[in-house]
Amino acid sequence: MRTTDFSRTPPQGQAAAMFVGATRYRGPLSILTLTLTWFRMVRDMKRMRGYRWHKIYWEFPYTLGTLAFFEDRDALLRFARSRHHRKLMQWVTDGTKNATGGYIRLYNAEPEGYSNGIWRAEGGEMAHIETFTPLSTETGDGPAVRRA
């Protein structure tokens, strides 16, 4: 089950870079104005080399967030430099007239991970691991997985 081959996973499992971010908009008018650039930006993002998958989420009352997966960090950063993304970020960060807060986090996937069943490149069986992945304070293998 431990693997470095994610070739049979869904697109987000094949990604090595992930973007997590959210913006709290000023109100409904800001969100409506956002859509004018946002749809063009998403269209461009989906066409870019290295794009894998994204999902938008909403938190009451005016926060919209994004999870986006890319082949690697360079693909993610190339998207950040794109015309419509730059335009949107300039609009968002123009004082507090359009948005009142936001954050961005970038994550990199470790080369190794886990896969199972139909997503397992080494075979199609479902199986559990014998030892946990070691913590940073542990040396060698992690402790044994005890099944109930």
mmCIF file of C-alpha atoms in Angstrom:
data_model
loop_
_atom_site.group_PDB
_atom_site.id
_atom_site.type_symbol
_atom_site.label_atom_id
_atom_site.label_comp_id
_atom_site.label_asym_id
_atom_site.label_seq_id
_atom_site.Cartn_x
_atom_site.Cartn_y
_atom_site.Cartn_z
ATOM 1 C CA MET A 1 0.000 0.000 0.000
ATOM 2 C CA ARG A 2 2.882 2.432 0.544
ATOM 3 C CA THR A 3 3.807 3.722 -2.864
ATOM 4 C CA THR A 4 5.468 6.400 -4.940
ATOM 5 C CA ASP A 5 3.402 5.492 -8.028
ATOM 6 C CA PHE A 6 0.106 7.381 -8.152
ATOM 7 C CA SER A 7 -0.464 6.837 -11.886
ATOM 8 C CA ARG A 8 -3.832 5.106 -11.336
ATOM 9 C CA THR A 9 -5.245 7.585 -8.835
ATOM 10 C CA PRO A 10 -7.772 10.319 -9.681
ATOM 11 C CA PRO A 11 -6.216 13.609 -10.894
ATOM 12 C CA GLN A 12 -5.939 15.115 -7.415
ATOM 13 C CA GLY A 13 -3.993 12.052 -6.249
ATOM 14 C CA GLN A 14 -1.474 12.610 -9.039
ATOM 15 C CA ALA A 15 -0.797 16.182 -7.964
ATOM 16 C CA ALA A 16 2.342 17.123 -6.061
ATOM 17 C CA ALA A 17 1.274 20.689 -5.186
ATOM 18 C CA MET A 18 -1.892 21.920 -3.519
ATOM 19 C CA PHE A 19 -3.282 25.412 -3.034
ATOM 20 C CA VAL A 20 -5.671 26.149 -0.156
ATOM 21 C CA GLY A 21 -7.091 29.610 0.187
ATOM 22 C CA ALA A 22 -10.145 31.619 1.107
ATOM 23 C CA THR A 23 -11.353 35.191 0.838
ATOM 24 C CA ARG A 24 -14.036 36.902 2.908
ATOM 25 C CA TYR A 25 -15.797 39.264 0.542
ATOM 26 C CA ARG A 26 -17.470 42.515 1.556
ATOM 27 C CA GLY A 27 -20.965 41.342 0.578
ATOM 28 C CA PRO A 28 -23.208 40.044 -2.219
ATOM 29 C CA LEU A 29 -22.231 42.830 -4.629
ATOM 30 C CA SER A 30 -18.536 41.931 -4.262
ATOM 31 C CA ILE A 31 -19.269 38.262 -4.932
ATOM 32 C CA LEU A 32 -21.338 39.174 -7.993
ATOM 33 C CA THR A 33 -18.524 41.404 -9.307
ATOM 34 C CA LEU A 34 -16.015 38.615 -8.611
ATOM 35 C CA THR A 35 -17.771 36.262 -11.023
ATOM 36 C CA LEU A 36 -16.933 38.475 -14.023
ATOM 37 C CA THR A 37 -13.217 37.667 -13.737
ATOM 38 C CA TRP A 38 -13.485 34.368 -11.859
ATOM 39 C CA PHE A 39 -15.057 32.343 -14.695
ATOM 40 C CA ARG A 40 -12.347 33.483 -17.126
ATOM 41 C CA MET A 41 -9.659 32.677 -14.585
ATOM 42 C CA VAL A 42 -10.993 29.136 -14.013
ATOM 43 C CA ARG A 43 -11.244 28.546 -17.768
ATOM 44 C CA ASP A 44 -7.588 29.533 -18.166
ATOM 45 C CA MET A 45 -6.530 27.460 -15.147
ATOM 46 C CA LYS A 46 -8.148 24.303 -16.521
ATOM 47 C CA ARG A 47 -6.276 24.757 -19.809
ATOM 48 C CA MET A 48 -2.879 25.241 -18.189
ATOM 49 C CA ARG A 49 -0.253 22.511 -18.290
ATOM 50 C CA GLY A 50 -0.014 20.928 -14.857
ATOM 51 C CA TYR A 51 -3.580 21.621 -13.692
ATOM 52 C CA ARG A 52 -5.129 18.553 -12.034
ATOM 53 C CA TRP A 53 -8.347 19.478 -10.182
ATOM 54 C CA HIS A 54 -10.019 22.123 -8.033
ATOM 55 C CA LYS A 55 -13.007 22.568 -5.743
ATOM 56 C CA ILE A 56 -14.676 25.700 -4.415
ATOM 57 C CA TYR A 57 -16.203 25.907 -0.947
ATOM 58 C CA TRP A 58 -18.405 28.468 0.782
ATOM 59 C CA GLU A 59 -18.568 29.549 4.421
ATOM 60 C CA PHE A 60 -21.348 31.763 5.739
ATOM 61 C CA PRO A 61 -21.791 34.619 5.191
ATOM 62 C CA TYR A 62 -19.420 35.784 2.418
ATOM 63 C CA THR A 63 -16.340 33.552 2.382
ATOM 64 C CA LEU A 64 -15.382 31.615 -0.720
ATOM 65 C CA GLY A 65 -12.447 29.233 -0.677
ATOM 66 C CA THR A 66 -10.547 27.105 -3.148
ATOM 67 C CA LEU A 67 -8.669 23.821 -3.073
ATOM 68 C CA ALA A 68 -6.598 23.447 -6.246
ATOM 69 C CA PHE A 69 -4.220 20.668 -7.227
ATOM 70 C CA PHE A 70 -1.361 20.955 -9.707
ATOM 71 C CA GLU A 71 1.246 18.584 -11.123
ATOM 72 C CA ASP A 72 4.007 20.427 -9.254
ATOM 73 C CA ARG A 73 4.773 23.691 -7.493
ATOM 74 C CA ASP A 74 5.992 25.353 -10.709
ATOM 75 C CA ALA A 75 2.636 24.685 -12.405
ATOM 76 C CA LEU A 76 0.841 26.199 -9.413
ATOM 77 C CA LEU A 77 3.084 29.272 -9.448
ATOM 78 C CA ARG A 78 2.713 29.667 -13.234
ATOM 79 C CA PHE A 79 -1.025 29.852 -12.691
ATOM 80 C CA ALA A 80 -0.547 32.495 -9.973
ATOM 81 C CA ARG A 81 1.213 34.652 -12.596
ATOM 82 C CA SER A 82 -1.591 34.322 -15.139
ATOM 83 C CA ARG A 83 -3.383 37.429 -16.379
ATOM 84 C CA HIS A 84 -6.833 36.773 -14.890
ATOM 85 C CA HIS A 85 -5.438 35.583 -11.552
ATOM 86 C CA ARG A 86 -3.306 38.734 -11.227
ATOM 87 C CA LYS A 87 -6.315 40.885 -12.116
ATOM 88 C CA LEU A 88 -8.463 39.141 -9.526
ATOM 89 C CA MET A 89 -5.820 39.438 -6.792
ATOM 90 C CA GLN A 90 -5.373 43.152 -7.486
ATOM 91 C CA TRP A 91 -9.132 43.630 -7.186
ATOM 92 C CA VAL A 92 -9.336 41.574 -3.967
ATOM 93 C CA THR A 93 -6.460 43.405 -2.275
ATOM 94 C CA ASP A 94 -7.566 46.935 -3.202
ATOM 95 C CA GLY A 95 -8.026 48.038 0.401
ATOM 96 C CA THR A 96 -11.169 46.623 2.025
ATOM 97 C CA LYS A 97 -13.783 47.800 -0.477
ATOM 98 C CA ASN A 98 -14.087 44.336 -2.116
ATOM 99 C CA ALA A 99 -12.799 41.895 0.514
ATOM 100 C CA THR A 100 -12.025 42.114 4.223
ATOM 101 C CA GLY A 101 -9.655 39.189 4.667
ATOM 102 C CA GLY A 102 -8.060 36.177 3.088
ATOM 103 C CA TYR A 103 -5.285 33.640 3.197
ATOM 104 C CA ILE A 104 -3.313 31.355 0.905
ATOM 105 C CA ARG A 105 -1.368 28.217 1.829
ATOM 106 C CA LEU A 106 0.748 26.148 -0.549
ATOM 107 C CA TYR A 107 1.465 22.487 0.180
ATOM 108 C CA ASN A 108 3.827 20.003 -1.461
ATOM 109 C CA ALA A 109 3.150 16.278 -1.506
ATOM 110 C CA GLU A 110 5.823 13.915 -0.293
ATOM 111 C CA PRO A 111 6.908 11.491 -3.023
ATOM 112 C CA GLU A 112 5.624 8.527 -1.037
ATOM 113 C CA GLY A 113 2.097 7.936 0.165
ATOM 114 C CA TYR A 114 -0.594 5.304 0.174
ATOM 115 C CA SER A 115 -2.900 3.816 -2.431
ATOM 116 C CA ASN A 116 -5.334 0.951 -2.404
ATOM 117 C CA GLY A 117 -7.526 -1.193 -4.624
ATOM 118 C CA ILE A 118 -8.395 0.280 -8.008
ATOM 119 C CA TRP A 119 -6.016 3.194 -7.398
ATOM 120 C CA ARG A 120 -3.051 1.001 -6.608
ATOM 121 C CA ALA A 121 -0.538 0.885 -9.470
ATOM 122 C CA GLU A 122 1.221 -2.207 -8.082
ATOM 123 C CA GLY A 123 -1.901 -4.377 -8.105
ATOM 124 C CA GLY A 124 -5.635 -4.143 -7.555
ATOM 125 C CA GLU A 125 -5.957 -5.676 -4.098
ATOM 126 C CA MET A 126 -7.165 -3.854 -1.006
ATOM 127 C CA ALA A 127 -4.793 -4.407 1.904
ATOM 128 C CA HIS A 128 -3.714 -2.733 5.098
ATOM 129 C CA ILE A 129 -0.220 -1.615 6.028
ATOM 130 C CA GLU A 130 1.801 -3.578 8.589
ATOM 131 C CA THR A 131 3.408 -0.544 10.275
ATOM 132 C CA PHE A 132 2.441 3.082 10.691
ATOM 133 C CA THR A 133 4.551 5.727 8.998
ATOM 134 C CA PRO A 134 7.086 6.859 11.596
ATOM 135 C CA LEU A 135 6.718 10.243 13.273
ATOM 136 C CA SER A 136 9.583 12.722 13.056
ATOM 137 C CA THR A 137 10.671 11.613 16.539
ATOM 138 C CA GLU A 138 10.780 7.906 15.629
ATOM 139 C CA THR A 139 13.627 6.068 13.918
ATOM 140 C CA GLY A 140 13.120 3.163 11.527
ATOM 141 C CA ASP A 141 9.612 1.871 10.955
ATOM 142 C CA GLY A 142 6.642 3.155 12.902
ATOM 143 C CA PRO A 143 4.810 0.953 15.384
ATOM 144 C CA ALA A 144 2.907 -2.087 14.177
ATOM 145 C CA VAL A 145 -0.703 -1.639 13.086
ATOM 146 C CA ARG A 146 -2.858 -3.761 15.354
ATOM 147 C CA ARG A 147 -6.127 -4.818 13.819
ATOM 148 C CA ALA A 148 -9.100 -5.386 16.102
#
